[in-house]
Tab-separated table of N, CA and C in Angstrom:
chain	number	residue	atom	x	y	z
A	1465	MET	N	0.839	-1.193	0.000
A	1465	MET	CA	0.000	0.000	0.000
A	1465	MET	C	0.879	1.251	0.000
A	1466	ALA	N	0.535	2.204	-0.850
A	1466	ALA	CA	1.316	3.438	-0.935
A	1466	ALA	C	1.216	4.207	0.380
A	1467	GLU	N	2.291	4.917	0.735
A	1467	GLU	CA	2.287	5.718	1.954
A	1467	GLU	C	1.677	7.086	1.725
A	1468	LYS	N	1.589	7.459	0.460
A	1468	LYS	CA	0.966	8.739	0.105
A	1468	LYS	C	-0.117	8.475	-0.932
A	1469	ILE	N	-1.069	9.368	-0.984
A	1469	ILE	CA	-2.100	9.258	-2.010
A	1469	ILE	C	-1.448	9.492	-3.370
A	1470	GLN	N	-1.703	8.588	-4.279
A	1470	GLN	CA	-1.105	8.683	-5.616
A	1470	GLN	C	-2.066	9.464	-6.524
A	1471	TRP	N	-2.021	10.774	-6.398
A	1471	TRP	CA	-2.938	11.622	-7.154
A	1471	TRP	C	-2.613	11.583	-8.639
A	1472	ARG	N	-3.633	11.408	-9.454
A	1472	ARG	CA	-3.472	11.643	-10.890
A	1472	ARG	C	-3.684	13.124	-11.148
A	1473	THR	N	-3.230	13.595	-12.281
A	1473	THR	CA	-3.296	15.031	-12.564
A	1473	THR	C	-3.988	15.344	-13.885
A	1474	GLU	N	-4.491	14.300	-14.561
A	1474	GLU	CA	-5.187	14.516	-15.836
A	1474	GLU	C	-6.576	13.896	-15.756
A	1475	MET	N	-7.593	14.666	-16.083
A	1475	MET	CA	-8.972	14.185	-16.009
A	1475	MET	C	-9.181	12.941	-16.877
A	1476	ASP	N	-8.762	12.988	-18.124
A	1476	ASP	CA	-9.009	11.855	-19.029
A	1476	ASP	C	-8.338	10.581	-18.521
A	1477	ASP	N	-7.137	10.721	-18.009
A	1477	ASP	CA	-6.403	9.581	-17.458
A	1477	ASP	C	-7.177	8.976	-16.281
A	1478	ALA	N	-7.692	9.828	-15.392
A	1478	ALA	CA	-8.425	9.334	-14.219
A	1478	ALA	C	-9.736	8.657	-14.633
A	1479	LEU	N	-10.449	9.258	-15.584
A	1479	LEU	CA	-11.721	8.666	-16.025
A	1479	LEU	C	-11.478	7.318	-16.698
A	1480	CYS	N	-10.440	7.226	-17.523
A	1480	CYS	CA	-10.107	5.953	-18.184
A	1480	CYS	C	-9.785	4.880	-17.153
A	1481	GLN	N	-8.992	5.258	-16.147
A	1481	GLN	CA	-8.620	4.291	-15.116
A	1481	GLN	C	-9.850	3.884	-14.301
A	1482	GLY	N	-10.726	4.846	-14.025
A	1482	GLY	CA	-11.959	4.536	-13.306
A	1482	GLY	C	-12.829	3.555	-14.067
A	1483	GLN	N	-12.942	3.757	-15.374
A	1483	GLN	CA	-13.735	2.833	-16.196
A	1483	GLN	C	-13.091	1.454	-16.229
A	1484	LYS	N	-11.769	1.444	-16.263
A	1484	LYS	CA	-11.041	0.174	-16.355
A	1484	LYS	C	-11.212	-0.673	-15.096
A	1485	VAL	N	-11.127	-0.038	-13.934
A	1485	VAL	CA	-11.168	-0.801	-12.678
A	1485	VAL	C	-12.513	-0.697	-11.961
A	1486	GLY	N	-13.452	0.084	-12.510
A	1486	GLY	CA	-14.782	0.174	-11.914
A	1486	GLY	C	-14.829	0.938	-10.611
A	1487	LYS	N	-14.044	2.008	-10.511
A	1487	LYS	CA	-14.072	2.835	-9.301
A	1487	LYS	C	-14.455	4.263	-9.669
A	1488	PRO	N	-15.120	4.963	-8.742
A	1488	PRO	CA	-15.369	6.394	-8.967
A	1488	PRO	C	-14.084	7.201	-8.794
A	1489	ILE	N	-14.169	8.439	-9.190
A	1489	ILE	CA	-13.023	9.353	-9.090
A	1489	ILE	C	-13.243	10.278	-7.909
A	1490	LEU	N	-12.213	10.459	-7.085
A	1490	LEU	CA	-12.241	11.511	-6.066
A	1490	LEU	C	-11.499	12.700	-6.656
A	1491	LEU	N	-12.239	13.733	-6.991
A	1491	LEU	CA	-11.673	14.922	-7.636
A	1491	LEU	C	-11.481	16.017	-6.589
A	1492	ASP	N	-10.242	16.414	-6.396
A	1492	ASP	CA	-9.890	17.447	-5.414
A	1492	ASP	C	-9.415	18.684	-6.162
A	1493	PHE	N	-10.222	19.734	-6.139
A	1493	PHE	CA	-9.770	21.027	-6.653
A	1493	PHE	C	-9.070	21.743	-5.513
A	1494	PHE	N	-7.809	22.079	-5.711
A	1494	PHE	CA	-7.037	22.649	-4.609
A	1494	PHE	C	-6.303	23.912	-5.048
A	1495	ASN	N	-5.880	24.642	-4.027
A	1495	ASN	CA	-5.071	25.850	-4.222
A	1495	ASN	C	-3.789	25.635	-3.432
A	1496	PRO	N	-2.640	25.566	-4.083
A	1496	PRO	CA	-1.401	25.240	-3.363
A	1496	PRO	C	-0.913	26.356	-2.451
A	1497	ASN	N	-1.456	27.567	-2.572
A	1497	ASN	CA	-0.956	28.695	-1.764
A	1497	ASN	C	-1.668	28.802	-0.413
B	1246	MET	N	-5.553	20.297	4.370
B	1246	MET	CA	-5.767	18.888	4.039
B	1246	MET	C	-4.419	18.176	3.861
B	1247	ASP	N	-3.463	18.857	3.233
B	1247	ASP	CA	-2.152	18.252	2.988
B	1247	ASP	C	-1.360	18.067	4.274
B	1248	THR	N	-1.627	18.897	5.267
B	1248	THR	CA	-0.862	18.834	6.512
B	1248	THR	C	-1.469	17.849	7.501
B	1249	VAL	N	-2.787	17.840	7.586
B	1249	VAL	CA	-3.464	17.087	8.647
B	1249	VAL	C	-4.124	15.807	8.133
B	1250	THR	N	-4.876	15.904	7.052
B	1250	THR	CA	-5.788	14.823	6.678
B	1250	THR	C	-5.159	13.819	5.701
B	1251	TYR	N	-4.618	14.323	4.598
B	1251	TYR	CA	-4.118	13.402	3.570
B	1251	TYR	C	-2.928	12.546	4.008
B	1252	PRO	N	-2.075	13.011	4.945
B	1252	PRO	CA	-0.978	12.131	5.371
B	1252	PRO	C	-1.418	10.960	6.260
B	1253	GLU	N	-2.617	10.999	6.829
B	1253	GLU	CA	-3.082	9.927	7.732
B	1253	GLU	C	-3.156	8.607	6.964
B	1254	SER	N	-2.543	7.566	7.526
B	1254	SER	CA	-2.472	6.291	6.802
B	1254	SER	C	-3.857	5.716	6.515
B	1255	LYS	N	-4.810	5.894	7.449
B	1255	LYS	CA	-6.148	5.333	7.187
B	1255	LYS	C	-6.842	6.091	6.057
B	1256	VAL	N	-6.528	7.375	5.910
B	1256	VAL	CA	-7.098	8.165	4.811
B	1256	VAL	C	-6.475	7.726	3.481
B	1257	VAL	N	-5.138	7.563	3.479
B	1257	VAL	CA	-4.448	7.090	2.268
B	1257	VAL	C	-5.037	5.758	1.832
B	1258	ARG	N	-5.169	4.845	2.804
B	1258	ARG	CA	-5.657	3.499	2.499
B	1258	ARG	C	-7.078	3.564	1.955
B	1259	PHE	N	-7.930	4.352	2.614
B	1259	PHE	CA	-9.333	4.413	2.203
B	1259	PHE	C	-9.466	4.964	0.785
B	1260	ILE	N	-8.747	6.041	0.500
B	1260	ILE	CA	-8.856	6.659	-0.824
B	1260	ILE	C	-8.283	5.740	-1.897
B	1261	GLU	N	-7.134	5.143	-1.646
B	1261	GLU	CA	-6.516	4.285	-2.657
B	1261	GLU	C	-7.356	3.029	-2.927
B	1262	GLU	N	-8.029	2.534	-1.890
B	1262	GLU	CA	-8.842	1.314	-2.069
B	1262	GLU	C	-10.153	1.586	-2.796
B	1263	ASN	N	-10.685	2.792	-2.646
B	1263	ASN	CA	-12.055	3.028	-3.103
B	1263	ASN	C	-12.209	4.000	-4.257
B	1264	PHE	N	-11.169	4.750	-4.577
B	1264	PHE	CA	-11.267	5.799	-5.589
B	1264	PHE	C	-10.056	5.794	-6.517
B	1265	ILE	N	-10.248	6.455	-7.650
B	1265	ILE	CA	-9.124	6.935	-8.448
B	1265	ILE	C	-8.931	8.398	-8.030
B	1266	PRO	N	-7.856	8.710	-7.301
B	1266	PRO	CA	-7.680	10.087	-6.829
B	1266	PRO	C	-7.156	10.998	-7.950
B	1267	LEU	N	-7.796	12.147	-8.087
B	1267	LEU	CA	-7.428	13.101	-9.129
B	1267	LEU	C	-7.357	14.485	-8.496
B	1268	ARG	N	-6.250	15.187	-8.728
B	1268	ARG	CA	-6.073	16.509	-8.143
B	1268	ARG	C	-5.846	17.524	-9.247
B	1269	LEU	N	-6.651	18.592	-9.234
B	1269	LEU	CA	-6.508	19.657	-10.225
B	1269	LEU	C	-6.418	20.989	-9.502
B	1270	LEU	N	-5.625	21.892	-10.063
B	1270	LEU	CA	-5.581	23.257	-9.530
B	1270	LEU	C	-6.952	23.897	-9.662
B	1271	SER	N	-7.284	24.735	-8.695
B	1271	SER	CA	-8.632	25.308	-8.660
B	1271	SER	C	-8.917	26.231	-9.841
B	1272	ASP	N	-7.864	26.647	-10.557
B	1272	ASP	CA	-8.092	27.508	-11.729
B	1272	ASP	C	-7.786	26.780	-13.037
B	1273	SER	N	-7.741	25.438	-12.991
B	1273	SER	CA	-7.401	24.700	-14.214
B	1273	SER	C	-8.614	24.599	-15.126
B	1274	LYS	N	-8.574	25.384	-16.194
B	1274	LYS	CA	-9.664	25.377	-17.162
B	1274	LYS	C	-9.446	24.233	-18.159
B	1275	PRO	N	-10.502	23.632	-18.682
B	1275	PRO	CA	-11.906	24.027	-18.549
B	1275	PRO	C	-12.613	23.420	-17.338
B	1276	HIS	N	-11.905	22.563	-16.589
B	1276	HIS	CA	-12.605	21.794	-15.550
B	1276	HIS	C	-13.124	22.681	-14.415
B	1277	SER	N	-12.338	23.687	-14.013
B	1277	SER	CA	-12.785	24.545	-12.916
B	1277	SER	C	-14.069	25.290	-13.296
B	1278	GLU	N	-14.202	25.617	-14.572
B	1278	GLU	CA	-15.427	26.302	-15.024
B	1278	GLU	C	-16.572	25.307	-15.149
B	1279	LYS	N	-16.268	24.154	-15.702
B	1279	LYS	CA	-17.324	23.136	-15.860
B	1279	LYS	C	-17.934	22.768	-14.505
B	1280	PHE	N	-17.077	22.670	-13.465
B	1280	PHE	CA	-17.564	22.286	-12.138
B	1280	PHE	C	-17.869	23.497	-11.257
B	1281	ASN	N	-17.748	24.699	-11.818
B	1281	ASN	CA	-18.116	25.931	-11.129
B	1281	ASN	C	-17.403	26.054	-9.773
B	1282	ILE	N	-16.098	25.931	-9.801
B	1282	ILE	CA	-15.308	25.951	-8.572
B	1282	ILE	C	-15.106	27.396	-8.107
B	1283	LYS	N	-15.528	27.655	-6.865
B	1283	LYS	CA	-15.420	29.002	-6.300
B	1283	LYS	C	-14.553	29.064	-5.057
B	1284	TRP	N	-14.284	27.938	-4.447
B	1284	TRP	CA	-13.525	27.925	-3.192
B	1284	TRP	C	-12.797	26.595	-3.064
B	1285	THR	N	-11.735	26.583	-2.272
B	1285	THR	CA	-11.005	25.329	-2.088
B	1285	THR	C	-10.859	25.010	-0.600
B	1286	PRO	N	-10.652	23.743	-0.257
B	1286	PRO	CA	-10.738	22.613	-1.168
B	1286	PRO	C	-12.187	22.288	-1.527
B	1287	THR	N	-12.402	21.914	-2.776
B	1287	THR	CA	-13.686	21.351	-3.199
B	1287	THR	C	-13.424	19.911	-3.601
B	1288	LEU	N	-14.112	18.983	-2.931
B	1288	LEU	CA	-13.954	17.550	-3.207
B	1288	LEU	C	-15.227	17.025	-3.848
B	1289	ILE	N	-15.076	16.343	-4.969
B	1289	ILE	CA	-16.234	15.854	-5.726
B	1289	ILE	C	-16.076	14.359	-5.969
B	1290	THR	N	-17.148	13.605	-5.714
B	1290	THR	CA	-17.189	12.199	-6.108
B	1290	THR	C	-17.794	12.135	-7.502
B	1291	LEU	N	-16.999	11.651	-8.432
B	1291	LEU	CA	-17.405	11.577	-9.843
B	1291	LEU	C	-17.511	10.120	-10.264
B	1292	SER	N	-18.491	9.808	-11.091
B	1292	SER	CA	-18.500	8.479	-11.711
B	1292	SER	C	-17.415	8.445	-12.783
B	1293	PRO	N	-17.030	7.253	-13.253
B	1293	PRO	CA	-16.053	7.189	-14.353
B	1293	PRO	C	-16.604	7.790	-15.649
B	1294	GLU	N	-17.900	8.080	-15.674
B	1294	GLU	CA	-18.486	8.767	-16.828
B	1294	GLU	C	-18.575	10.277	-16.584
B	1295	ALA	N	-17.901	10.750	-15.544
B	1295	ALA	CA	-17.798	12.171	-15.208
B	1295	ALA	C	-19.097	12.775	-14.686
B	1296	GLN	N	-19.959	11.938	-14.115
B	1296	GLN	CA	-21.195	12.424	-13.486
B	1296	GLN	C	-20.903	12.733	-12.016
B	1297	GLU	N	-21.291	13.932	-11.570
B	1297	GLU	CA	-21.060	14.317	-10.172
B	1297	GLU	C	-22.114	13.704	-9.255
B	1298	HIS	N	-21.662	13.139	-8.114
B	1298	HIS	CA	-22.596	12.526	-7.165
B	1298	HIS	C	-22.546	13.146	-5.775
B	1299	HIS	N	-21.442	13.783	-5.425
B	1299	HIS	CA	-21.320	14.313	-4.064
B	1299	HIS	C	-20.250	15.392	-4.078
B	1300	ARG	N	-20.485	16.463	-3.312
B	1300	ARG	CA	-19.527	17.577	-3.292
B	1300	ARG	C	-19.427	18.138	-1.881
B	1301	THR	N	-18.207	18.431	-1.466
B	1301	THR	CA	-17.999	19.154	-0.212
B	1301	THR	C	-17.049	20.317	-0.479
B	1302	VAL	N	-17.206	21.364	0.302
B	1302	VAL	CA	-16.329	22.531	0.224
B	1302	VAL	C	-15.786	22.800	1.619
B	1303	GLY	N	-14.477	23.026	1.714
B	1303	GLY	CA	-13.861	23.350	2.995
B	1303	GLY	C	-13.104	22.177	3.588
B	1304	PHE	N	-12.430	22.469	4.699
B	1304	PHE	CA	-11.549	21.496	5.348
B	1304	PHE	C	-12.331	20.381	6.033
B	1305	PHE	N	-11.812	19.170	5.914
B	1305	PHE	CA	-12.314	18.018	6.658
B	1305	PHE	C	-11.130	17.335	7.325
B	1306	GLY	N	-11.218	17.085	8.624
B	1306	GLY	CA	-10.230	16.252	9.297
B	1306	GLY	C	-10.471	14.792	8.942
B	1307	PRO	N	-9.535	13.915	9.321
B	1307	PRO	CA	-9.675	12.493	8.957
B	1307	PRO	C	-10.982	11.874	9.425
B	1308	GLU	N	-11.440	12.234	10.643
B	1308	GLU	CA	-12.650	11.606	11.192
B	1308	GLU	C	-13.924	12.082	10.508
B	1309	GLU	N	-13.836	13.173	9.765
B	1309	GLU	CA	-14.998	13.634	8.983
B	1309	GLU	C	-14.831	13.323	7.505
B	1310	LEU	N	-13.581	13.249	7.034
B	1310	LEU	CA	-13.393	12.996	5.595
B	1310	LEU	C	-13.847	11.589	5.219
B	1311	ILE	N	-13.463	10.589	6.004
B	1311	ILE	CA	-13.807	9.212	5.621
B	1311	ILE	C	-15.337	9.027	5.563
B	1312	PRO	N	-16.112	9.457	6.579
B	1312	PRO	CA	-17.565	9.335	6.417
B	1312	PRO	C	-18.118	10.149	5.244
B	1313	SER	N	-17.526	11.296	4.974
B	1313	SER	CA	-17.998	12.067	3.820
B	1313	SER	C	-17.734	11.308	2.518
B	1314	LEU	N	-16.593	10.640	2.443
B	1314	LEU	CA	-16.289	9.850	1.242
B	1314	LEU	C	-17.196	8.628	1.157
B	1315	LEU	N	-17.524	8.037	2.308
B	1315	LEU	CA	-18.486	6.922	2.300
B	1315	LEU	C	-19.846	7.391	1.797
B	1316	LEU	N	-20.235	8.597	2.206
B	1316	LEU	CA	-21.500	9.148	1.717
B	1316	LEU	C	-21.434	9.330	0.195
B	1317	GLY	N	-20.300	9.819	-0.292
B	1317	GLY	CA	-20.128	9.959	-1.741
B	1317	GLY	C	-20.239	8.628	-2.452
B	1318	LEU	N	-19.636	7.582	-1.884
B	1318	LEU	CA	-19.720	6.256	-2.502
B	1318	LEU	C	-21.165	5.748	-2.468
B	1319	GLY	N	-21.838	5.979	-1.341
B	1319	GLY	CA	-23.240	5.560	-1.244
B	1319	GLY	C	-24.106	6.252	-2.283
B	1320	LYS	N	-23.907	7.560	-2.445
B	1320	LYS	CA	-24.710	8.317	-3.420
B	1320	LYS	C	-24.354	7.930	-4.854
B	1321	TYR	N	-23.099	7.596	-5.087
B	1321	TYR	CA	-22.666	7.126	-6.411
B	1321	TYR	C	-23.446	5.866	-6.794
B	1322	HIS	N	-23.581	4.932	-5.867
B	1322	HIS	CA	-24.335	3.706	-6.161
B	1322	HIS	C	-25.845	3.985	-6.189
B	1323	TYR	N	-26.328	4.745	-5.227
B	1323	TYR	CA	-27.772	5.045	-5.142
B	1323	TYR	C	-28.272	5.718	-6.423
B	1324	GLU	N	-27.521	6.688	-6.902
B	1324	GLU	CA	-27.972	7.433	-8.081
B	1324	GLU	C	-27.805	6.639	-9.368
B	1325	ASN	N	-27.180	5.467	-9.262
B	1325	ASN	CA	-27.125	4.538	-10.401
B	1325	ASN	C	-28.022	3.316	-10.151
B	1326	ASP	N	-28.961	3.457	-9.188
B	1326	ASP	CA	-29.946	2.410	-8.871
B	1326	ASP	C	-29.309	1.106	-8.381
B	1327	ARG	N	-28.133	1.180	-7.803
B	1327	ARG	CA	-27.509	-0.011	-7.209
B	1327	ARG	C	-27.731	0.078	-5.697
B	1328	PHE	N	-28.929	-0.285	-5.280
B	1328	PHE	CA	-29.332	-0.019	-3.901
B	1328	PHE	C	-28.604	-0.913	-2.893
B	1329	ASP	N	-28.322	-2.158	-3.276
B	1329	ASP	CA	-27.591	-3.027	-2.348
B	1329	ASP	C	-26.196	-2.483	-2.067
B	1330	GLU	N	-25.497	-2.064	-3.133
B	1330	GLU	CA	-24.149	-1.514	-2.958
B	1330	GLU	C	-24.200	-0.205	-2.171
B	1331	ALA	N	-25.223	0.597	-2.450
B	1331	ALA	CA	-25.366	1.855	-1.711
B	1331	ALA	C	-25.562	1.581	-0.224
B	1332	LEU	N	-26.402	0.598	0.092
B	1332	LEU	CA	-26.673	0.300	1.500
B	1332	LEU	C	-25.423	-0.175	2.236
B	1333	VAL	N	-24.572	-0.926	1.552
B	1333	VAL	CA	-23.323	-1.370	2.196
B	1333	VAL	C	-22.514	-0.163	2.650
B	1334	ARG	N	-22.358	0.825	1.785
B	1334	ARG	CA	-21.558	2.002	2.107
B	1334	ARG	C	-22.232	2.885	3.161
B	1335	LEU	N	-23.532	3.076	3.012
B	1335	LEU	CA	-24.252	3.951	3.940
B	1335	LEU	C	-24.294	3.340	5.340
B	1336	GLU	N	-24.484	2.031	5.409
B	1336	GLU	CA	-24.520	1.385	6.725
B	1336	GLU	C	-23.129	1.355	7.361
B	1337	GLN	N	-22.104	1.242	6.516
B	1337	GLN	CA	-20.724	1.335	7.009
B	1337	GLN	C	-20.505	2.707	7.656
B	1338	LEU	N	-21.052	3.727	7.047
B	1338	LEU	CA	-20.940	5.095	7.590
B	1338	LEU	C	-21.701	5.209	8.916
B	1339	VAL	N	-22.939	4.763	8.911
B	1339	VAL	CA	-23.778	4.924	10.109
B	1339	VAL	C	-23.203	4.107	11.271
B	1340	ASP	N	-22.727	2.888	10.972
B	1340	ASP	CA	-22.202	2.030	12.038
B	1340	ASP	C	-20.848	2.528	12.561
B	1341	GLY	N	-20.014	3.025	11.652
B	1341	GLY	CA	-18.648	3.379	12.049
B	1341	GLY	C	-18.444	4.838	12.403
B	1342	TYR	N	-19.308	5.693	11.873
B	1342	TYR	CA	-19.126	7.143	12.047
B	1342	TYR	C	-20.476	7.792	12.336
B	1343	GLY	N	-21.213	7.197	13.263
B	1343	GLY	CA	-22.591	7.587	13.525
B	1343	GLY	C	-22.782	8.976	14.099
B	1344	LYS	N	-21.704	9.575	14.589
B	1344	LYS	CA	-21.820	10.938	15.134
B	1344	LYS	C	-21.237	11.984	14.176
B	1345	SER	N	-20.816	11.551	12.998
B	1345	SER	CA	-20.188	12.485	12.056
B	1345	SER	C	-21.242	13.371	11.401
B	1346	GLY	N	-20.770	14.433	10.781
B	1346	GLY	CA	-21.671	15.335	10.080
B	1346	GLY	C	-22.359	14.699	8.884
B	1347	SER	N	-21.801	13.609	8.372
B	1347	SER	CA	-22.391	12.926	7.213
B	1347	SER	C	-23.463	11.917	7.625
B	1348	ALA	N	-23.532	11.588	8.914
B	1348	ALA	CA	-24.426	10.514	9.359
B	1348	ALA	C	-25.912	10.802	9.093
B	1349	PRO	N	-26.410	12.030	9.362
B	1349	PRO	CA	-27.856	12.228	9.155
B	1349	PRO	C	-28.311	11.971	7.712
B	1350	GLU	N	-27.569	12.466	6.740
B	1350	GLU	CA	-27.959	12.210	5.339
B	1350	GLU	C	-27.876	10.722	5.027
B	1351	ALA	N	-26.865	10.053	5.608
B	1351	ALA	CA	-26.733	8.611	5.376
B	1351	ALA	C	-27.934	7.854	5.949
B	1352	ILE	N	-28.380	8.227	7.144
B	1352	ILE	CA	-29.553	7.562	7.753
B	1352	ILE	C	-30.780	7.767	6.860
B	1353	PHE	N	-30.958	8.990	6.386
B	1353	PHE	CA	-32.071	9.290	5.471
B	1353	PHE	C	-32.000	8.384	4.239
B	1354	LEU	N	-30.799	8.289	3.650
B	1354	LEU	CA	-30.658	7.508	2.418
B	1354	LEU	C	-30.766	6.000	2.654
B	1355	VAL	N	-30.403	5.544	3.849
B	1355	VAL	CA	-30.631	4.125	4.174
B	1355	VAL	C	-32.124	3.829	4.084
B	1356	GLY	N	-32.925	4.746	4.620
B	1356	GLY	CA	-34.377	4.564	4.528
B	1356	GLY	C	-34.858	4.559	3.091
B	1357	VAL	N	-34.357	5.488	2.306
B	1357	VAL	CA	-34.801	5.596	0.910
B	1357	VAL	C	-34.361	4.375	0.099
B	1358	CYS	N	-33.098	3.995	0.239
B	1358	CYS	CA	-32.589	2.837	-0.523
B	1358	CYS	C	-33.320	1.556	-0.129
B	1359	SER	N	-33.566	1.393	1.167
B	1359	SER	CA	-34.266	0.190	1.635
B	1359	SER	C	-35.678	0.157	1.072
B	1360	TYR	N	-36.335	1.332	1.052
B	1360	TYR	CA	-37.678	1.403	0.475
B	1360	TYR	C	-37.645	1.082	-1.024
B	1361	LYS	N	-36.695	1.650	-1.745
B	1361	LYS	CA	-36.626	1.433	-3.183
B	1361	LYS	C	-36.345	-0.034	-3.509
B	1362	ARG	N	-35.624	-0.697	-2.644
B	1362	ARG	CA	-35.296	-2.107	-2.874
B	1362	ARG	C	-36.488	-3.007	-2.587
B	1363	SER	N	-37.274	-2.668	-1.559
B	1363	SER	CA	-38.307	-3.593	-1.076
B	1363	SER	C	-39.732	-3.097	-1.315
B	1364	HIS	N	-39.911	-1.791	-1.543
B	1364	HIS	CA	-41.234	-1.143	-1.607
B	1364	HIS	C	-42.016	-1.330	-0.314
B	1365	ASP	N	-41.270	-1.509	0.765
B	1365	ASP	CA	-41.849	-1.567	2.103
B	1365	ASP	C	-41.545	-0.219	2.770
B	1366	ALA	N	-42.561	0.463	3.285
B	1366	ALA	CA	-42.384	1.809	3.826
B	1366	ALA	C	-41.763	1.827	5.231
B	1367	LYS	N	-41.679	0.677	5.862
B	1367	LYS	CA	-41.166	0.667	7.248
B	1367	LYS	C	-39.781	1.293	7.388
B	1368	PRO	N	-38.853	1.052	6.453
B	1368	PRO	CA	-37.524	1.674	6.619
B	1368	PRO	C	-37.553	3.198	6.577
B	1369	LEU	N	-38.517	3.776	5.882
B	1369	LEU	CA	-38.620	5.242	5.868
B	1369	LEU	C	-39.001	5.756	7.252
B	1370	LYS	N	-39.974	5.098	7.856
B	1370	LYS	CA	-40.387	5.488	9.211
B	1370	LYS	C	-39.252	5.255	10.205
B	1371	ALA	N	-38.539	4.144	10.021
B	1371	ALA	CA	-37.407	3.841	10.910
B	1371	ALA	C	-36.321	4.904	10.770
B	1372	ALA	N	-36.105	5.388	9.549
B	1372	ALA	CA	-35.100	6.440	9.337
B	1372	ALA	C	-35.508	7.702	10.084
B	1373	TYR	N	-36.781	8.076	9.996
B	1373	TYR	CA	-37.237	9.267	10.723
B	1373	TYR	C	-37.050	9.090	12.224
B	1374	GLU	N	-37.417	7.916	12.741
B	1374	GLU	CA	-37.311	7.697	14.183
B	1374	GLU	C	-35.851	7.745	14.653
B	1375	LYS	N	-34.966	7.180	13.829
B	1375	LYS	CA	-33.539	7.208	14.171
B	1375	LYS	C	-33.004	8.639	14.125
B	1376	LEU	N	-33.403	9.377	13.104
B	1376	LEU	CA	-32.966	10.764	12.971
B	1376	LEU	C	-33.498	11.632	14.107
B	1377	SER	N	-34.776	11.478	14.431
B	1377	SER	CA	-35.359	12.356	15.452
B	1377	SER	C	-34.776	12.063	16.828
B	1378	ALA	N	-34.349	10.814	17.052
B	1378	ALA	CA	-33.732	10.478	18.335
B	1378	ALA	C	-32.298	10.999	18.429
B	1379	ALA	N	-31.546	10.866	17.340
B	1379	ALA	CA	-30.118	11.193	17.393
B	1379	ALA	C	-29.803	12.616	16.954
B	1380	PHE	N	-30.598	13.145	16.039
B	1380	PHE	CA	-30.319	14.481	15.472
B	1380	PHE	C	-31.618	15.280	15.370
B	1381	PRO	N	-32.226	15.633	16.523
B	1381	PRO	CA	-33.578	16.214	16.483
B	1381	PRO	C	-33.679	17.524	15.700
B	1382	ASP	N	-32.590	18.283	15.609
B	1382	ASP	CA	-32.664	19.587	14.931
B	1382	ASP	C	-32.028	19.589	13.549
B	1383	ASN	N	-31.646	18.423	13.066
B	1383	ASN	CA	-30.939	18.372	11.783
B	1383	ASN	C	-31.890	18.544	10.595
B	1384	GLU	N	-31.374	19.115	9.506
B	1384	GLU	CA	-32.235	19.327	8.333
B	1384	GLU	C	-32.756	18.012	7.759
B	1385	TRP	N	-31.986	16.914	7.881
B	1385	TRP	CA	-32.443	15.629	7.335
B	1385	TRP	C	-33.583	15.054	8.166
B	1386	THR	N	-33.617	15.387	9.454
B	1386	THR	CA	-34.742	14.978	10.297
B	1386	THR	C	-36.011	15.690	9.817
B	1387	LYS	N	-35.846	16.968	9.477
B	1387	LYS	CA	-37.004	17.724	8.975
B	1387	LYS	C	-37.472	17.174	7.632
B	1388	ARG	N	-36.529	16.789	6.780
B	1388	ARG	CA	-36.925	16.256	5.470
B	1388	ARG	C	-37.652	14.913	5.603
B	1389	ALA	N	-37.310	14.176	6.670
B	1389	ALA	CA	-37.938	12.863	6.878
B	1389	ALA	C	-39.238	12.957	7.672
B	1390	TYR	N	-39.601	14.165	8.107
B	1390	TYR	CA	-40.740	14.354	9.015
B	1390	TYR	C	-42.030	13.664	8.532
B	1391	PRO	N	-42.382	13.748	7.238
B	1391	PRO	CA	-43.634	13.102	6.803
B	1391	PRO	C	-43.635	11.583	6.987
B	1392	TYR	N	-42.454	10.963	7.065
B	1392	TYR	CA	-42.394	9.497	7.153
B	1392	TYR	C	-42.879	8.985	8.513
B	1393	ARG	N	-43.028	9.905	9.500
B	1393	ARG	CA	-43.507	9.460	10.822
B	1393	ARG	C	-44.918	8.904	10.715
B	1394	LEU	N	-45.663	9.286	9.666
B	1394	LEU	CA	-47.053	8.877	9.521
B	1394	LEU	C	-47.203	7.519	8.818
B	1395	LEU	N	-46.112	6.977	8.314
B	1395	LEU	CA	-46.207	5.737	7.527
B	1395	LEU	C	-46.445	4.526	8.420
């Protein structure tokens, strides 16, 4: 198990992976400042 | 979230097991406009077809984030008419995080999902009774108020 959340950074990549493994996407809109 | 919540091992485990985690800057167009992002953090449970099922705005500590994510998973299944899967997630929330801010909506939805699965009205009344006992002033108790007559 990863020690950190392995965030994806591209919407299309996340949606494709979600369809592939049958999981929803947790989308976090954030501000780094 | 990066300092307190996301480093928690139980949060990492829960998110990695149940979601594809995706992080976008709050001004990343076109997505920030499509989702009408006005404040951060905004967390959205999306289906793999990009349908929104649950949204929160603002900070959540670990003890509130996990039940909120369970609520998102429950609503993801409920809104796709998968009532058995929805009930698993919602009951996990109610049993494990029954005092969390997400619990009242979960109790309401347990009643609705159970009714939709069985067409028996008793779970709706049970949801109202549970809500009125545990959360007498909550908005979900008010929404369930008519079910007391069933």
